[in-house]
Amino acid sequence: MMLATEAVIALGEAPDPVTGQRQRELPHAAGLIDLLTLLREKTEGNRSAEETQSLDELIYDLQLRYVKATKSPG
């Protein structure tokens, strides 16, 4: 999912594909995680069980990565 990939880049865990640089942009990462959460809410009842599980796991993983990023320097 492109939004998740962009969130990982914003967390500084992957290099920007254009610049090749790793840079933390935590407010941007938080916004992307919030957007994925909103998409989960708005698509409730219109996803398969497998899609729901994948999306839930993805959001949970990104939230954990975000918390870790906010607690570590750099």
mmCIF file of N, CA and C in Angstrom:
data_model
loop_
_atom_site.group_PDB
_atom_site.id
_atom_site.type_symbol
_atom_site.label_atom_id
_atom_site.label_comp_id
_atom_site.label_asym_id
_atom_site.label_seq_id
_atom_site.Cartn_x
_atom_site.Cartn_y
_atom_site.Cartn_z
ATOM 1 N N MET A 1 0.856 -1.176 0.000
ATOM 2 C CA MET A 1 0.000 0.000 0.000
ATOM 3 C C MET A 1 0.899 1.236 0.000
ATOM 4 N N MET A 2 0.645 2.130 -0.908
ATOM 5 C CA MET A 2 1.502 3.302 -1.088
ATOM 6 C C MET A 2 1.537 4.206 0.140
ATOM 7 N N LEU A 3 0.418 4.376 0.801
ATOM 8 C CA LEU A 3 0.395 5.241 1.983
ATOM 9 C C LEU A 3 1.277 4.677 3.091
ATOM 10 N N ALA A 4 1.276 3.371 3.240
ATOM 11 C CA ALA A 4 2.113 2.745 4.264
ATOM 12 C C ALA A 4 3.586 2.909 3.924
ATOM 13 N N THR A 5 3.928 2.748 2.662
ATOM 14 C CA THR A 5 5.315 2.936 2.233
ATOM 15 C C THR A 5 5.758 4.363 2.490
ATOM 16 N N GLU A 6 4.898 5.305 2.178
ATOM 17 C CA GLU A 6 5.220 6.713 2.424
ATOM 18 C C GLU A 6 5.387 6.980 3.920
ATOM 19 N N ALA A 7 4.572 6.321 4.746
ATOM 20 C CA ALA A 7 4.696 6.490 6.197
ATOM 21 C C ALA A 7 6.034 5.950 6.697
ATOM 22 N N VAL A 8 6.460 4.809 6.178
ATOM 23 C CA VAL A 8 7.754 4.234 6.577
ATOM 24 C C VAL A 8 8.887 5.181 6.183
ATOM 25 N N ILE A 9 8.780 5.781 5.020
ATOM 26 C CA ILE A 9 9.786 6.761 4.585
ATOM 27 C C ILE A 9 9.766 7.968 5.517
ATOM 28 N N ALA A 10 8.571 8.452 5.864
ATOM 29 C CA ALA A 10 8.452 9.614 6.749
ATOM 30 C C ALA A 10 8.963 9.309 8.158
ATOM 31 N N LEU A 11 8.917 8.054 8.552
ATOM 32 C CA LEU A 11 9.456 7.662 9.855
ATOM 33 C C LEU A 11 10.980 7.571 9.828
ATOM 34 N N GLY A 12 11.551 7.708 8.647
ATOM 35 C CA GLY A 12 13.003 7.651 8.510
ATOM 36 C C GLY A 12 13.548 6.241 8.470
ATOM 37 N N GLU A 13 12.682 5.261 8.259
ATOM 38 C CA GLU A 13 13.110 3.865 8.243
ATOM 39 C C GLU A 13 13.498 3.380 6.854
ATOM 40 N N ALA A 14 13.205 4.169 5.853
ATOM 41 C CA ALA A 14 13.569 3.825 4.478
ATOM 42 C C ALA A 14 13.974 5.114 3.773
ATOM 43 N N PRO A 15 14.875 5.007 2.808
ATOM 44 C CA PRO A 15 15.288 6.216 2.096
ATOM 45 C C PRO A 15 14.201 6.710 1.143
ATOM 46 N N ASP A 16 14.179 8.000 0.950
ATOM 47 C CA ASP A 16 13.296 8.607 -0.039
ATOM 48 C C ASP A 16 13.732 8.095 -1.411
ATOM 49 N N PRO A 17 12.825 7.572 -2.220
ATOM 50 C CA PRO A 17 13.229 7.014 -3.508
ATOM 51 C C PRO A 17 13.772 8.057 -4.486
ATOM 52 N N VAL A 18 13.437 9.310 -4.287
ATOM 53 C CA VAL A 18 13.912 10.368 -5.182
ATOM 54 C C VAL A 18 15.301 10.839 -4.776
ATOM 55 N N THR A 19 15.473 11.115 -3.480
ATOM 56 C CA THR A 19 16.740 11.688 -3.015
ATOM 57 C C THR A 19 17.727 10.641 -2.511
ATOM 58 N N GLY A 20 17.218 9.479 -2.127
ATOM 59 C CA GLY A 20 18.069 8.453 -1.549
ATOM 60 C C GLY A 20 18.442 8.725 -0.103
ATOM 61 N N GLN A 21 17.917 9.794 0.464
ATOM 62 C CA GLN A 21 18.224 10.195 1.837
ATOM 63 C C GLN A 21 17.139 9.705 2.794
ATOM 64 N N ARG A 22 17.575 9.413 4.020
ATOM 65 C CA ARG A 22 16.622 9.096 5.090
ATOM 66 C C ARG A 22 16.393 10.363 5.895
ATOM 67 N N GLN A 23 15.146 10.706 6.066
ATOM 68 C CA GLN A 23 14.819 11.910 6.820
ATOM 69 C C GLN A 23 13.526 11.675 7.579
ATOM 70 N N ARG A 24 13.524 12.027 8.854
ATOM 71 C CA ARG A 24 12.320 11.877 9.668
ATOM 72 C C ARG A 24 11.413 13.075 9.488
ATOM 73 N N GLU A 25 10.177 12.784 9.231
ATOM 74 C CA GLU A 25 9.127 13.799 9.155
ATOM 75 C C GLU A 25 7.946 13.247 9.949
ATOM 76 N N LEU A 26 8.085 13.279 11.276
ATOM 77 C CA LEU A 26 7.098 12.632 12.139
ATOM 78 C C LEU A 26 5.687 13.198 11.998
ATOM 79 N N PRO A 27 5.502 14.516 11.839
ATOM 80 C CA PRO A 27 4.133 15.000 11.637
ATOM 81 C C PRO A 27 3.494 14.426 10.360
ATOM 82 N N HIS A 28 4.299 14.284 9.326
ATOM 83 C CA HIS A 28 3.799 13.701 8.073
ATOM 84 C C HIS A 28 3.444 12.226 8.286
ATOM 85 N N ALA A 29 4.303 11.504 8.998
ATOM 86 C CA ALA A 29 4.033 10.093 9.283
ATOM 87 C C ALA A 29 2.742 9.948 10.087
ATOM 88 N N ALA A 30 2.560 10.802 11.083
ATOM 89 C CA ALA A 30 1.344 10.747 11.904
ATOM 90 C C ALA A 30 0.105 11.005 11.053
ATOM 91 N N GLY A 31 0.201 11.956 10.149
ATOM 92 C CA GLY A 31 -0.926 12.253 9.267
ATOM 93 C C GLY A 31 -1.278 11.081 8.369
ATOM 94 N N LEU A 32 -0.273 10.390 7.871
ATOM 95 C CA LEU A 32 -0.516 9.229 7.014
ATOM 96 C C LEU A 32 -1.141 8.083 7.801
ATOM 97 N N ILE A 33 -0.685 7.884 9.026
ATOM 98 C CA ILE A 33 -1.271 6.842 9.874
ATOM 99 C C ILE A 33 -2.724 7.191 10.187
ATOM 100 N N ASP A 34 -2.989 8.449 10.466
ATOM 101 C CA ASP A 34 -4.368 8.895 10.701
ATOM 102 C C ASP A 34 -5.234 8.679 9.463
ATOM 103 N N LEU A 35 -4.670 8.937 8.291
ATOM 104 C CA LEU A 35 -5.411 8.747 7.042
ATOM 105 C C LEU A 35 -5.750 7.271 6.833
ATOM 106 N N LEU A 36 -4.801 6.393 7.096
ATOM 107 C CA LEU A 36 -5.077 4.958 6.983
ATOM 108 C C LEU A 36 -6.160 4.528 7.974
ATOM 109 N N THR A 37 -6.132 5.097 9.173
ATOM 110 C CA THR A 37 -7.152 4.793 10.173
ATOM 111 C C THR A 37 -8.525 5.269 9.698
ATOM 112 N N LEU A 38 -8.569 6.444 9.101
ATOM 113 C CA LEU A 38 -9.821 6.970 8.560
ATOM 114 C C LEU A 38 -10.341 6.086 7.427
ATOM 115 N N LEU A 39 -9.442 5.648 6.556
ATOM 116 C CA LEU A 39 -9.848 4.751 5.470
ATOM 117 C C LEU A 39 -10.413 3.443 6.025
ATOM 118 N N ARG A 40 -9.823 2.954 7.104
ATOM 119 C CA ARG A 40 -10.339 1.733 7.732
ATOM 120 C C ARG A 40 -11.766 1.958 8.224
ATOM 121 N N GLU A 41 -11.989 3.106 8.863
ATOM 122 C CA GLU A 41 -13.326 3.411 9.374
ATOM 123 C C GLU A 41 -14.338 3.558 8.243
ATOM 124 N N LYS A 42 -13.951 4.252 7.189
ATOM 125 C CA LYS A 42 -14.886 4.543 6.099
ATOM 126 C C LYS A 42 -15.187 3.328 5.225
ATOM 127 N N THR A 43 -14.314 2.334 5.253
ATOM 128 C CA THR A 43 -14.548 1.145 4.431
ATOM 129 C C THR A 43 -15.075 -0.029 5.256
ATOM 130 N N GLU A 44 -15.422 0.238 6.505
ATOM 131 C CA GLU A 44 -15.954 -0.813 7.378
ATOM 132 C C GLU A 44 -17.166 -1.462 6.722
ATOM 133 N N GLY A 45 -17.195 -2.783 6.712
ATOM 134 C CA GLY A 45 -18.310 -3.514 6.119
ATOM 135 C C GLY A 45 -18.154 -3.758 4.633
ATOM 136 N N ASN A 46 -17.146 -3.176 4.025
ATOM 137 C CA ASN A 46 -16.926 -3.333 2.587
ATOM 138 C C ASN A 46 -15.609 -4.039 2.276
ATOM 139 N N ARG A 47 -15.013 -4.660 3.294
ATOM 140 C CA ARG A 47 -13.752 -5.374 3.116
ATOM 141 C C ARG A 47 -13.955 -6.841 3.466
ATOM 142 N N SER A 48 -13.130 -7.688 2.865
ATOM 143 C CA SER A 48 -13.135 -9.096 3.259
ATOM 144 C C SER A 48 -12.442 -9.218 4.610
ATOM 145 N N ALA A 49 -12.596 -10.361 5.239
ATOM 146 C CA ALA A 49 -11.939 -10.592 6.530
ATOM 147 C C ALA A 49 -10.426 -10.506 6.372
ATOM 148 N N GLU A 50 -9.915 -11.004 5.269
ATOM 149 C CA GLU A 50 -8.473 -10.958 5.019
ATOM 150 C C GLU A 50 -7.988 -9.519 4.844
ATOM 151 N N GLU A 51 -8.750 -8.719 4.119
ATOM 152 C CA GLU A 51 -8.385 -7.307 3.940
ATOM 153 C C GLU A 51 -8.421 -6.562 5.267
ATOM 154 N N THR A 52 -9.420 -6.855 6.074
ATOM 155 C CA THR A 52 -9.536 -6.212 7.383
ATOM 156 C C THR A 52 -8.349 -6.568 8.266
ATOM 157 N N GLN A 53 -7.989 -7.834 8.292
ATOM 158 C CA GLN A 53 -6.854 -8.265 9.105
ATOM 159 C C GLN A 53 -5.566 -7.604 8.624
ATOM 160 N N SER A 54 -5.353 -7.555 7.324
ATOM 161 C CA SER A 54 -4.138 -6.937 6.781
ATOM 162 C C SER A 54 -4.068 -5.458 7.129
ATOM 163 N N LEU A 55 -5.180 -4.760 6.973
ATOM 164 C CA LEU A 55 -5.209 -3.331 7.267
ATOM 165 C C LEU A 55 -5.001 -3.073 8.758
ATOM 166 N N ASP A 56 -5.649 -3.872 9.600
ATOM 167 C CA ASP A 56 -5.471 -3.724 11.051
ATOM 168 C C ASP A 56 -4.013 -3.937 11.451
ATOM 169 N N GLU A 57 -3.390 -4.976 10.909
ATOM 170 C CA GLU A 57 -1.990 -5.264 11.227
ATOM 171 C C GLU A 57 -1.071 -4.158 10.721
ATOM 172 N N LEU A 58 -1.361 -3.641 9.547
ATOM 173 C CA LEU A 58 -0.556 -2.569 8.966
ATOM 174 C C LEU A 58 -0.611 -1.317 9.839
ATOM 175 N N ILE A 59 -1.801 -0.917 10.229
ATOM 176 C CA ILE A 59 -1.963 0.275 11.065
ATOM 177 C C ILE A 59 -1.297 0.069 12.421
ATOM 178 N N TYR A 60 -1.482 -1.089 13.016
ATOM 179 C CA TYR A 60 -0.858 -1.384 14.309
ATOM 180 C C TYR A 60 0.662 -1.300 14.208
ATOM 181 N N ASP A 61 1.232 -1.896 13.170
ATOM 182 C CA ASP A 61 2.681 -1.867 12.969
ATOM 183 C C ASP A 61 3.186 -0.437 12.804
ATOM 184 N N LEU A 62 2.493 0.356 12.007
ATOM 185 C CA LEU A 62 2.915 1.742 11.800
ATOM 186 C C LEU A 62 2.804 2.554 13.089
ATOM 187 N N GLN A 63 1.759 2.304 13.874
ATOM 188 C CA GLN A 63 1.616 3.008 15.147
ATOM 189 C C GLN A 63 2.764 2.668 16.096
ATOM 190 N N LEU A 64 3.158 1.403 16.144
ATOM 191 C CA LEU A 64 4.291 1.006 16.989
ATOM 192 C C LEU A 64 5.583 1.656 16.510
ATOM 193 N N ARG A 65 5.789 1.676 15.209
ATOM 194 C CA ARG A 65 6.986 2.304 14.647
ATOM 195 C C ARG A 65 7.009 3.798 14.957
ATOM 196 N N TYR A 66 5.839 4.426 14.905
ATOM 197 C CA TYR A 66 5.753 5.856 15.202
ATOM 198 C C TYR A 66 6.141 6.122 16.658
ATOM 199 N N VAL A 67 5.591 5.340 17.568
ATOM 200 C CA VAL A 67 5.920 5.516 18.990
ATOM 201 C C VAL A 67 7.416 5.320 19.204
ATOM 202 N N LYS A 68 7.969 4.291 18.598
ATOM 203 C CA LYS A 68 9.412 4.043 18.715
ATOM 204 C C LYS A 68 10.208 5.230 18.175
ATOM 205 N N ALA A 69 9.781 5.784 17.049
ATOM 206 C CA ALA A 69 10.490 6.918 16.442
ATOM 207 C C ALA A 69 10.425 8.159 17.323
ATOM 208 N N THR A 70 9.306 8.357 18.011
ATOM 209 C CA THR A 70 9.182 9.545 18.864
ATOM 210 C C THR A 70 10.026 9.431 20.126
ATOM 211 N N LYS A 71 10.376 8.215 20.497
ATOM 212 C CA LYS A 71 11.157 8.008 21.717
ATOM 213 C C LYS A 71 12.654 7.911 21.465
ATOM 214 N N SER A 72 13.055 7.837 20.196
ATOM 215 C CA SER A 72 14.486 7.724 19.905
ATOM 216 C C SER A 72 14.991 9.005 19.246
ATOM 217 N N PRO A 73 16.224 9.379 19.544
ATOM 218 C CA PRO A 73 16.776 10.607 18.946
ATOM 219 C C PRO A 73 17.045 10.421 17.461
ATOM 220 N N GLY A 74 16.964 11.535 16.768
ATOM 221 C CA GLY A 74 17.455 11.508 15.448
ATOM 222 C C GLY A 74 16.674 11.572 14.285
#
